[in-house]
Short mmCIF file of C-alpha atoms in Angstrom, two decimals:
data_model
loop_
_atom_site.label_atom_id
_atom_site.label_comp_id
_atom_site.label_asym_id
_atom_site.label_seq_id
_atom_site.Cartn_x
_atom_site.Cartn_y
_atom_site.Cartn_z
CA UNK A 1 14.14 -24.60 4.32
CA UNK A 2 13.29 -23.59 7.87
CA UNK A 3 10.36 -21.35 7.13
CA UNK A 4 6.67 -21.57 7.75
CA UNK A 5 3.87 -20.25 5.58
CA UNK A 6 1.72 -19.92 8.70
CA UNK A 7 2.06 -17.50 11.57
CA UNK A 8 -0.81 -17.62 14.01
CA UNK A 9 -2.57 -20.34 11.98
CA UNK A 10 -6.23 -19.66 11.33
CA UNK A 11 -8.39 -21.97 13.42
CA UNK A 12 -12.00 -21.43 12.44
CA UNK A 13 -14.28 -21.10 15.40
CA UNK A 14 -11.60 -20.27 18.00
CA UNK A 15 -12.98 -16.74 18.31
CA UNK A 16 -15.28 -14.33 16.54
CA UNK A 17 -13.22 -12.64 13.87
CA UNK A 18 -13.27 -11.36 10.34
CA UNK A 19 -11.04 -12.49 7.49
CA UNK A 20 -9.27 -9.97 5.27
CA UNK A 21 -7.52 -10.96 2.07
CA UNK A 22 -4.28 -9.09 1.42
CA UNK A 23 -2.72 -9.13 -2.06
CA UNK A 24 0.92 -8.02 -2.09
CA UNK A 25 3.27 -7.52 -5.04
CA UNK A 26 6.96 -6.63 -5.17
CA UNK A 27 8.58 -5.91 -8.50
CA UNK A 28 11.81 -4.33 -9.64
CA UNK A 29 10.57 -2.83 -12.91
CA UNK A 30 14.02 -1.74 -14.19
CA UNK A 31 12.76 1.72 -15.28
CA UNK A 32 10.20 0.19 -17.67
CA UNK A 33 6.78 1.71 -18.20
CA UNK A 34 3.86 -0.44 -17.03
CA UNK A 35 2.16 -2.92 -19.35
CA UNK A 36 -1.38 -2.07 -20.36
CA UNK A 37 -2.89 -5.12 -18.67
CA UNK A 38 -2.08 -5.99 -15.06
CA UNK A 39 -5.09 -8.30 -14.56
CA UNK A 40 -2.96 -11.41 -14.10
CA UNK A 41 -0.63 -9.73 -11.63
CA UNK A 42 -3.57 -8.49 -9.54
CA UNK A 43 -5.62 -11.71 -9.93
CA UNK A 44 -8.60 -9.63 -11.02
CA UNK A 45 -10.37 -12.69 -12.42
CA UNK A 46 -10.06 -14.65 -9.17
CA UNK A 47 -13.22 -15.76 -7.39
CA UNK A 48 -11.59 -14.75 -4.08
CA UNK A 49 -11.55 -10.97 -4.07
CA UNK A 50 -8.91 -9.05 -2.15
CA UNK A 51 -9.68 -6.53 0.58
CA UNK A 52 -6.33 -4.74 0.38
CA UNK A 53 -3.68 -4.40 -2.31
CA UNK A 54 -0.12 -3.39 -1.41
CA UNK A 55 2.19 -2.83 -4.37
CA UNK A 56 5.91 -2.20 -3.83
CA UNK A 57 8.00 -1.24 -6.86
CA UNK A 58 11.71 -0.64 -7.24
CA UNK A 59 13.64 1.15 -10.00
CA UNK A 60 10.65 3.11 -11.24
CA UNK A 61 11.98 5.47 -13.87
CA UNK A 62 13.00 8.72 -12.19
CA UNK A 63 14.72 10.82 -14.83
CA UNK A 64 14.52 14.55 -14.02
CA UNK A 65 11.69 15.42 -16.42
CA UNK A 66 9.63 12.34 -15.62
CA UNK A 67 10.17 12.75 -11.88
CA UNK A 68 8.95 16.36 -11.95
CA UNK A 69 5.91 15.25 -13.95
CA UNK A 70 5.23 12.47 -11.46
CA UNK A 71 5.33 14.98 -8.59
CA UNK A 72 2.59 17.05 -10.24
CA UNK A 73 0.54 14.17 -11.64
CA UNK A 74 0.12 10.46 -11.01
CA UNK A 75 3.10 8.49 -12.25
CA UNK A 76 2.35 5.91 -15.00
CA UNK A 77 2.43 2.96 -12.60
CA UNK A 78 0.03 4.55 -10.13
CA UNK A 79 -2.27 5.56 -12.96
CA UNK A 80 -2.44 2.07 -14.49
CA UNK A 81 -3.03 0.44 -11.10
CA UNK A 82 -5.74 2.93 -10.11
CA UNK A 83 -7.42 2.50 -13.48
CA UNK A 84 -7.46 -1.27 -13.04
CA UNK A 85 -8.71 -1.27 -9.44
CA UNK A 86 -11.16 1.66 -9.28
CA UNK A 87 -13.93 -0.12 -11.27
CA UNK A 88 -13.78 -2.85 -8.61
CA UNK A 89 -14.42 -0.31 -5.83
CA UNK A 90 -10.80 -0.02 -4.69
CA UNK A 91 -9.44 3.34 -3.58
CA UNK A 92 -5.81 4.38 -3.32
CA UNK A 93 -5.47 5.11 0.40
CA UNK A 94 -1.84 6.18 0.46
CA UNK A 95 1.38 6.17 -1.54
CA UNK A 96 4.97 7.26 -1.10
CA UNK A 97 7.75 7.74 -3.62
CA UNK A 98 11.51 8.07 -3.08
CA UNK A 99 13.27 8.28 -6.43
CA UNK A 100 12.80 4.80 -7.92
CA UNK A 101 11.05 3.33 -4.89
CA UNK A 102 7.24 3.44 -4.94
CA UNK A 103 4.77 2.00 -2.45
CA UNK A 104 0.99 2.03 -3.02
CA UNK A 105 -1.84 0.94 -0.73
CA UNK A 106 -5.35 0.27 -2.06
CA UNK A 107 -8.41 -0.63 0.00
CA UNK A 108 -11.87 -1.90 -0.76
CA UNK A 109 -14.21 1.07 -0.32
CA UNK A 110 -16.11 -0.52 2.56
CA UNK A 111 -12.96 -0.62 4.72
CA UNK A 112 -11.88 2.98 4.03
CA UNK A 113 -13.36 4.57 7.21
CA UNK A 114 -11.65 1.92 9.34
CA UNK A 115 -8.12 2.47 8.05
CA UNK A 116 -6.85 5.25 10.26
CA UNK A 117 -3.73 7.10 11.40
CA UNK A 118 -2.01 6.63 8.04
CA UNK A 119 1.58 7.83 7.85
CA UNK A 120 4.33 7.33 5.31
CA UNK A 121 8.07 7.92 5.41
CA UNK A 122 11.34 6.94 3.74
CA UNK A 123 15.01 6.24 4.43
CA UNK A 124 17.91 6.73 2.03
CA UNK A 125 20.84 4.30 2.20
CA UNK A 126 22.51 4.87 -1.19
CA UNK A 127 25.82 6.76 -1.41
CA UNK A 128 26.46 7.36 2.28
CA UNK A 129 22.77 7.82 3.00
CA UNK A 130 22.37 10.92 0.82
CA UNK A 131 21.07 9.31 -2.36
CA UNK A 132 17.70 7.60 -2.71
CA UNK A 133 18.60 4.96 -5.30
CA UNK A 134 18.66 2.48 -2.40
CA UNK A 135 16.74 2.49 0.86
CA UNK A 136 13.16 2.02 1.98
CA UNK A 137 9.69 3.56 1.86
CA UNK A 138 6.98 2.61 4.32
CA UNK A 139 3.32 3.13 5.12
CA UNK A 140 1.87 2.53 8.57
CA UNK A 141 -1.80 2.41 9.50
CA UNK A 142 -4.42 1.10 11.84
CA UNK A 143 -6.77 -1.51 10.35
CA UNK A 144 -9.82 -1.85 12.60
CA UNK A 145 -7.49 -0.97 15.48
CA UNK A 146 -4.57 -3.27 14.60
CA UNK A 147 -1.31 -1.51 13.77
CA UNK A 148 0.33 -2.63 10.53
CA UNK A 149 3.45 -1.40 8.75
CA UNK A 150 4.41 -2.10 5.12
CA UNK A 151 8.12 -1.68 4.37
CA UNK A 152 9.31 -1.71 0.75
CA UNK A 153 13.12 -1.96 0.47
CA UNK A 154 15.77 -1.89 -2.21
CA UNK A 155 18.99 -3.01 -0.55
CA UNK A 156 22.63 -3.07 -1.64
CA UNK A 157 23.39 -5.16 -4.72
CA UNK A 158 26.05 -7.80 -5.57
CA UNK A 159 26.98 -11.17 -4.11
CA UNK A 160 29.58 -9.96 -1.62
CA UNK A 161 27.33 -7.50 0.22
CA UNK A 162 25.05 -9.86 2.16
CA UNK A 163 26.18 -8.54 5.54
CA UNK A 164 25.79 -4.96 4.32
CA UNK A 165 22.19 -5.69 3.36
CA UNK A 166 21.46 -6.83 6.90
CA UNK A 167 23.11 -3.69 8.30
CA UNK A 168 20.97 -1.53 6.00
CA UNK A 169 17.81 -3.30 7.12
CA UNK A 170 18.72 -2.83 10.79
CA UNK A 171 19.49 0.83 10.14
CA UNK A 172 16.11 1.32 8.46
CA UNK A 173 14.18 -0.32 11.29
CA UNK A 174 16.14 1.64 13.90
CA UNK A 175 15.84 5.08 12.33
CA UNK A 176 12.43 5.24 10.66
CA UNK A 177 9.95 6.86 13.02
CA UNK A 178 6.27 7.80 12.95
CA UNK A 179 4.27 10.36 14.88
CA UNK A 180 2.38 7.61 16.67
CA UNK A 181 2.66 7.17 20.42
CA UNK A 182 1.95 3.44 20.41
CA UNK A 183 3.95 2.48 17.31
CA UNK A 184 6.70 5.03 16.88
CA UNK A 185 9.05 2.63 15.08
CA UNK A 186 8.57 -0.06 12.47
CA UNK A 187 9.04 -2.95 14.88
CA UNK A 188 6.54 -1.48 17.36
CA UNK A 189 3.71 -2.44 15.01
CA UNK A 190 1.55 -5.48 15.58
CA UNK A 191 2.22 -6.75 12.08
CA UNK A 192 5.11 -5.81 9.78
CA UNK A 193 5.55 -6.79 6.14
CA UNK A 194 9.12 -6.51 4.85
CA UNK A 195 9.44 -6.90 1.11
CA UNK A 196 11.13 -5.61 -2.02
CA UNK A 197 14.30 -6.19 -4.00
CA UNK A 198 16.30 -7.35 -1.00
CA UNK A 199 19.12 -8.42 -3.34
CA UNK A 200 20.16 -11.57 -1.46
CA UNK A 201 21.88 -14.07 -3.75
CA UNK A 202 22.65 -17.80 -4.01
CA UNK A 203 26.28 -18.25 -3.08
CA UNK A 204 28.82 -21.10 -3.39
CA UNK A 205 26.86 -23.10 -5.97
CA UNK A 206 28.10 -22.69 -9.54
CA UNK A 207 26.09 -21.36 -12.46
CA UNK A 208 25.57 -24.80 -14.03
CA UNK A 209 24.30 -26.38 -10.80
CA UNK A 210 21.91 -23.50 -10.11
CA UNK A 211 20.44 -23.54 -13.60
CA UNK A 212 20.12 -27.34 -13.57
CA UNK A 213 18.18 -27.20 -10.28
CA UNK A 214 15.89 -24.55 -11.76
CA UNK A 215 15.30 -26.55 -14.95
CA UNK A 216 14.40 -29.62 -12.86
CA UNK A 217 12.38 -27.52 -10.37
CA UNK A 218 14.57 -28.81 -7.54
CA UNK A 219 14.45 -25.46 -5.80
CA UNK A 220 14.97 -26.91 -2.33
CA UNK A 221 18.55 -27.88 -3.26
CA UNK A 222 19.34 -24.16 -3.47
CA UNK A 223 17.74 -23.01 -0.23
CA UNK A 224 20.70 -23.81 2.02
CA UNK A 225 22.88 -21.39 0.05
CA UNK A 226 20.34 -18.59 -0.21
CA UNK A 227 21.96 -15.68 1.60
CA UNK A 228 18.80 -14.51 3.35
CA UNK A 229 18.11 -17.98 4.74
CA UNK A 230 21.76 -18.27 5.77
CA UNK A 231 21.75 -14.86 7.47
CA UNK A 232 18.56 -15.74 9.35
CA UNK A 233 20.44 -18.53 11.11
CA UNK A 234 22.70 -16.04 12.88
CA UNK A 235 20.87 -12.69 12.91
CA UNK A 236 18.32 -12.40 15.71
CA UNK A 237 16.29 -9.66 14.03
CA UNK A 238 15.88 -11.68 10.84
CA UNK A 239 14.73 -14.69 12.86
CA UNK A 240 11.67 -12.71 13.93
CA UNK A 241 10.44 -12.63 10.31
CA UNK A 242 8.59 -15.46 8.60
CA UNK A 243 8.72 -16.36 4.93
CA UNK A 244 6.88 -18.95 2.90
CA UNK A 245 8.86 -21.64 1.03
CA UNK A 246 10.58 -20.55 -2.17
CA UNK A 247 8.68 -23.00 -4.34
CA UNK A 248 9.06 -20.88 -7.44
CA UNK A 249 11.99 -20.21 -9.72
CA UNK A 250 14.41 -17.40 -8.89
CA UNK A 251 13.15 -14.05 -10.14
CA UNK A 252 16.48 -12.49 -11.21
CA UNK A 253 18.21 -12.02 -13.67
CA UNK A 254 16.39 -12.37 -17.02
CA UNK A 255 17.03 -11.05 -20.48
CA UNK A 256 14.48 -8.30 -21.13
CA UNK A 257 11.31 -9.46 -22.92
CA UNK A 258 12.16 -13.14 -22.43
CA UNK A 259 11.95 -15.95 -19.88
CA UNK A 260 15.66 -16.66 -20.43
CA UNK A 261 18.15 -16.13 -17.63
CA UNK A 262 21.05 -13.77 -18.30
CA UNK A 263 22.69 -14.88 -21.54
CA UNK A 264 25.32 -12.18 -21.99
CA UNK A 265 28.71 -13.24 -23.30
CA UNK A 266 31.41 -13.43 -20.66
CA UNK A 267 34.00 -10.91 -21.72
CA UNK A 268 35.83 -7.99 -20.22
CA UNK A 269 36.65 -4.76 -22.04
CA UNK A 270 38.64 -1.99 -20.40
CA UNK A 271 38.25 -3.72 -17.02
CA UNK A 272 34.45 -3.70 -17.36
CA UNK A 273 33.09 -6.99 -16.05
CA UNK A 274 30.05 -8.15 -18.01
CA UNK A 275 29.84 -11.69 -16.64
CA UNK A 276 26.49 -13.39 -16.44
CA UNK A 277 24.51 -12.93 -13.25
CA UNK A 278 23.64 -16.11 -11.43
CA UNK A 279 19.88 -16.56 -10.89
CA UNK A 280 18.71 -15.56 -7.42
CA UNK A 281 15.63 -14.95 -5.28
CA UNK A 282 16.32 -11.24 -4.89
CA UNK A 283 12.62 -10.32 -4.65
CA UNK A 284 11.02 -11.40 -1.38
CA UNK A 285 8.04 -10.94 0.95
CA UNK A 286 8.41 -11.60 4.68
CA UNK A 287 6.31 -10.76 7.71
CA UNK A 288 6.57 -10.43 11.49
CA UNK A 289 3.64 -10.78 13.91
CA UNK A 290 3.97 -9.62 17.50
CA UNK A 291 2.23 -11.85 19.99
CA UNK A 292 1.66 -9.23 22.69
CA UNK A 293 0.59 -5.62 22.32
CA UNK A 294 0.10 -2.80 24.82
CA UNK A 295 -2.35 0.02 24.19
CA UNK A 296 -2.46 3.56 25.56
CA UNK A 297 -5.61 5.48 26.33
CA UNK A 298 -4.75 8.37 24.00
CA UNK A 299 -4.25 6.24 20.91
CA UNK A 300 -7.24 4.04 21.67
CA UNK A 301 -9.53 7.05 21.32
CA UNK A 302 -8.73 7.62 17.69
CA UNK A 303 -6.41 5.69 15.42
CA UNK A 304 -5.55 2.31 16.89
CA UNK A 305 -8.35 2.06 19.35
CA UNK A 306 -11.71 0.96 20.58
CA UNK A 307 -15.29 2.04 20.31
CA UNK A 308 -16.49 4.16 23.20
CA UNK A 309 -18.41 1.24 24.68
CA UNK A 310 -15.30 -1.00 24.76
CA UNK A 311 -12.74 -1.12 27.61
CA UNK A 312 -10.30 1.77 27.26
CA UNK A 313 -7.13 -0.30 27.68
CA UNK A 314 -5.99 -3.76 26.68
CA UNK A 315 -3.25 -5.66 28.46
CA UNK A 316 -2.83 -8.59 26.07
CA UNK A 317 -3.37 -9.15 22.38
CA UNK A 318 -5.46 -12.23 23.19
CA UNK A 319 -8.38 -9.88 23.84
CA UNK A 320 -8.28 -8.75 20.20
CA UNK A 321 -6.44 -11.47 18.29
CA UNK A 322 -4.73 -11.07 14.95
CA UNK A 323 -3.64 -14.10 12.97
CA UNK A 324 -2.12 -14.45 9.54
CA UNK A 325 -1.82 -17.19 6.97
CA UNK A 326 0.01 -17.07 3.67
CA UNK A 327 -2.16 -18.58 0.93
CA UNK A 328 0.15 -18.00 -2.03
CA UNK A 329 3.81 -17.11 -2.59
CA UNK A 330 4.83 -17.18 -6.21
CA UNK A 331 6.17 -15.36 -9.23
CA UNK A 332 4.42 -14.38 -12.44
CA UNK A 333 6.45 -15.34 -15.50
CA UNK A 334 4.01 -13.63 -17.85
CA UNK A 335 5.62 -10.22 -17.40
CA UNK A 336 8.99 -9.69 -19.06
CA UNK A 337 9.48 -5.90 -19.29
CA UNK A 338 12.18 -6.10 -16.60
CA UNK A 339 15.18 -8.29 -15.75
CA UNK A 340 13.19 -9.18 -12.60
CA UNK A 341 9.91 -11.09 -12.45
CA UNK A 342 7.23 -9.83 -10.04
CA UNK A 343 6.59 -11.75 -6.83
CA UNK A 344 3.10 -12.06 -5.34
CA UNK A 345 2.15 -12.92 -1.79
CA UNK A 346 -1.50 -13.45 -0.85
CA UNK A 347 -2.41 -13.55 2.83
CA UNK A 348 -5.48 -14.10 4.93
CA UNK A 349 -5.54 -11.90 8.02
CA UNK A 350 -8.05 -12.90 10.65
CA UNK A 351 -8.71 -10.31 13.30
CA UNK A 352 -11.18 -9.25 15.90
CA UNK A 353 -12.20 -5.66 15.20
CA UNK A 354 -11.49 -3.11 17.91
CA UNK A 355 -14.12 -0.82 16.41
CA UNK A 356 -17.00 -1.47 14.04
CA UNK A 357 -18.57 1.95 13.52
CA UNK A 358 -17.07 4.89 11.61
CA UNK A 359 -16.10 8.04 13.48
CA UNK A 360 -18.54 10.12 11.42
CA UNK A 361 -21.90 9.51 9.73
CA UNK A 362 -22.55 11.51 6.53
CA UNK A 363 -25.54 12.10 4.30
CA UNK A 364 -26.60 14.44 1.54
CA UNK A 365 -29.69 16.51 2.36
CA UNK A 366 -32.36 17.17 -0.23
CA UNK A 367 -31.85 17.30 -3.97
CA UNK A 368 -28.40 18.05 -5.37
CA UNK A 369 -27.68 19.75 -8.70
CA UNK A 370 -25.63 22.65 -10.03
CA UNK A 371 -28.81 24.75 -10.13
CA UNK A 372 -29.24 25.19 -6.36
CA UNK A 373 -27.05 25.45 -3.29
CA UNK A 374 -26.90 22.16 -1.39
CA UNK A 375 -26.45 21.02 2.19
CA UNK A 376 -25.07 17.94 3.85
CA UNK A 377 -25.31 16.54 7.37
CA UNK A 378 -22.62 14.88 9.43
CA UNK A 379 -22.76 13.41 12.91
CA UNK A 380 -19.70 12.50 14.99
CA UNK A 381 -20.33 9.01 16.36
CA UNK A 382 -17.23 8.95 18.58
CA UNK A 383 -14.67 11.49 19.75
CA UNK A 384 -11.95 12.20 17.18
CA UNK A 385 -9.30 14.93 16.73
CA UNK A 386 -11.16 17.33 14.45
CA UNK A 387 -9.41 20.45 13.18
CA UNK A 388 -9.95 23.48 10.96
CA UNK A 389 -8.21 21.56 8.16
CA UNK A 390 -10.88 18.83 8.01
CA UNK A 391 -12.88 18.76 4.80
CA UNK A 392 -15.73 16.83 3.19
CA UNK A 393 -15.23 15.77 -0.41
CA UNK A 394 -17.81 15.03 -3.09
CA UNK A 395 -16.77 11.92 -5.01
CA UNK A 396 -18.13 10.16 -8.06
CA UNK A 397 -18.79 6.45 -7.62
CA UNK A 398 -15.65 4.61 -8.74
CA UNK A 399 -13.23 7.31 -7.57
CA UNK A 400 -9.58 6.28 -7.66
CA UNK A 401 -8.02 7.90 -4.60
CA UNK A 402 -8.72 10.00 -1.53
CA UNK A 403 -7.80 13.13 -3.51
CA UNK A 404 -9.88 12.18 -6.56
CA UNK A 405 -12.83 14.33 -5.49
CA UNK A 406 -15.03 16.56 -7.65
CA UNK A 407 -15.03 19.31 -5.06
CA UNK A 408 -14.79 19.76 -1.31
CA UNK A 409 -15.94 22.02 1.47
CA UNK A 410 -14.13 22.98 4.66
CA UNK A 411 -15.99 21.50 7.60
CA UNK A 412 -15.49 24.39 10.02
CA UNK A 413 -15.88 27.29 7.56
CA UNK A 414 -19.20 26.32 6.00
CA UNK A 415 -21.29 25.23 8.98
CA UNK A 416 -24.92 26.40 8.78
CA UNK A 417 -26.31 24.93 11.99
CA UNK A 418 -25.49 22.57 14.83
CA UNK A 419 -27.92 20.49 16.86
CA UNK A 420 -27.80 17.38 18.98
CA UNK A 421 -28.26 15.02 16.04
CA UNK A 422 -26.19 16.50 13.24
CA UNK A 423 -24.15 19.41 11.92
CA UNK A 424 -25.38 20.99 8.68
CA UNK A 425 -22.78 22.18 6.15
CA UNK A 426 -23.30 24.40 3.10
CA UNK A 427 -22.09 23.51 -0.42
CA UNK A 428 -22.27 26.20 -3.13
CA UNK A 429 -24.01 25.26 -6.38
CA UNK A 430 -20.99 26.69 -8.19
CA UNK A 431 -18.97 23.73 -6.91
CA UNK A 432 -21.41 20.97 -7.89
CA UNK A 433 -20.80 19.17 -11.22
CA UNK A 434 -23.05 20.39 -14.03
CA UNK A 435 -23.27 16.96 -15.58
CA UNK A 436 -24.30 15.18 -12.38
CA UNK A 437 -23.92 11.47 -11.67
CA UNK A 438 -23.87 8.93 -8.86
CA UNK A 439 -21.86 10.38 -6.00
CA UNK A 440 -20.93 9.96 -2.35
CA UNK A 441 -19.46 12.11 0.41
CA UNK A 442 -16.30 11.46 2.38
CA UNK A 443 -15.14 13.17 5.59
CA UNK A 444 -11.34 13.62 5.62
CA UNK A 445 -9.73 14.04 9.04
CA UNK A 446 -6.46 15.93 8.66
CA UNK A 447 -5.05 14.75 11.99
CA UNK A 448 -5.60 11.06 11.22
CA UNK A 449 -4.72 11.58 7.54
CA UNK A 450 -7.65 9.52 6.31
CA UNK A 451 -11.33 9.41 5.45
CA UNK A 452 -13.28 8.58 8.61
CA UNK A 453 -16.79 8.46 7.19
CA UNK A 454 -18.48 7.79 3.85
CA UNK A 455 -22.08 8.45 2.88
CA UNK A 456 -24.42 6.20 0.97
CA UNK A 457 -24.50 6.72 -2.80
CA UNK A 458 -26.83 9.50 -3.93
CA UNK A 459 -27.78 11.11 -7.24
CA UNK A 460 -26.51 14.51 -8.33
CA UNK A 461 -28.93 15.61 -11.04
CA UNK A 462 -27.85 17.09 -14.34
CA UNK A 463 -28.24 20.85 -14.46
CA UNK A 464 -31.61 21.82 -15.93
CA UNK A 465 -30.29 25.30 -16.65
CA UNK A 466 -27.43 23.84 -18.70
CA UNK A 467 -29.86 21.68 -20.67
CA UNK A 468 -32.22 24.62 -21.34
CA UNK A 469 -29.33 26.76 -22.53
CA UNK A 470 -28.30 24.01 -24.93
CA UNK A 471 -24.82 23.41 -23.58
CA UNK A 472 -23.17 20.49 -25.33
CA UNK A 473 -21.61 17.67 -23.31
CA UNK A 474 -18.09 18.72 -24.25
CA UNK A 475 -18.83 22.19 -22.88
CA UNK A 476 -20.33 20.66 -19.77
CA UNK A 477 -17.19 18.60 -19.28
CA UNK A 478 -15.09 21.75 -19.62
CA UNK A 479 -17.19 23.48 -16.96
CA UNK A 480 -16.75 20.54 -14.60
CA UNK A 481 -12.99 20.57 -15.18
CA UNK A 482 -12.88 24.27 -14.33
CA UNK A 483 -14.82 23.61 -11.10
CA UNK A 484 -12.43 20.80 -10.14
CA UNK A 485 -9.33 22.91 -10.94
CA UNK A 486 -10.59 25.91 -8.98
CA UNK A 487 -11.17 23.71 -5.94
CA UNK A 488 -7.84 21.93 -5.67
CA UNK A 489 -6.60 21.69 -2.04
CA UNK A 490 -3.69 23.71 -0.77
#
């Protein structure tokens, strides 16, 4: 198999850089609800903690009633993942849903102010491009100044459509665009991850030979007839993408709730073909790293750029290197709710940061409780595109997503004073939780679509008035829920 697990191999000591551990999962869940425990899938017990999680799902259940519910509330998969990761200080940075396709990005809290210019989009390819049962969803961002795009695809099915799958992929990369001057298209990004149910099959070999190779773990005997590997030999675009060796058993097609490959009887009724599906590596994770990158002054100021003290323009990526190594590429046989098994890719990204300070510094001023009006201070540390739609959210420690705030205040509307050191902003006591708790502040920049500054943890004290009036905790919870509901964003 002509594929390398290394792209820009990590050579310790070559330059000053930081390592980031990226945990990726792709899984066609076949409309099943999530299992209660995803610890094994997310490697939550591993001694090597991740910095970023990227989860790409296909065939998430999207019946009309469920889909409408998912629009208003978190879908079951997002909820289970957020519940698992929030106690470990991970925050959902972004997500995008197109019918059954779902893409979620989680970050360790400490990196949140340095993930900027987040945008998400989608492309339909099913039924002449009008139906979203097939296609792609993507999230692009700047990580410490390096542009990265995550592309989750569900391509055309069936053995005979290998060429069509390549055409769909080319169409997606050609037509998806972002409002980003430096990386308008997917392939403009410094680093691209292409993953999902790509639906490439093992052709020519018969069922018996394929299953025998799998039983004997002679996976390499099947690589030469894997359609994706075959197509890479003649398609220039595919040759730009790297993939680790397929040293794990094919992830499709299994009987539900078993580790047994498709065992249906071969029979045809009323011209309906129910033949067994041959095992295949339909679920894949690939990546593409550009060796040279050009930067523009405008973008360098904000999203994909440099601190004010750095040079304003870079000519070559060697000035700010980015390297990647794949540490693990495997499947997890433990999960059997679908006819696909999930595939995990763990990567180490080593990069030199283009900026190391947040755009904004935040702090709570004085004592906070629901008994008195409060104030906060923020200080812009670098120029950024502020707007009237910027807001500062109050979050409880362990919050699950950017929108999981207790309350918020509009930055421009509630300014009390401005001086050289900081801008003071008013927060009404009516919007502060009665029950209190350990909290932090986050400044959300609407233009960059991200949090650009986070405060240190501080204590919001329980309301003394509520205690004196003998309010029970269930009543206090109800009051807090009312506050949160009344302060939902537009």
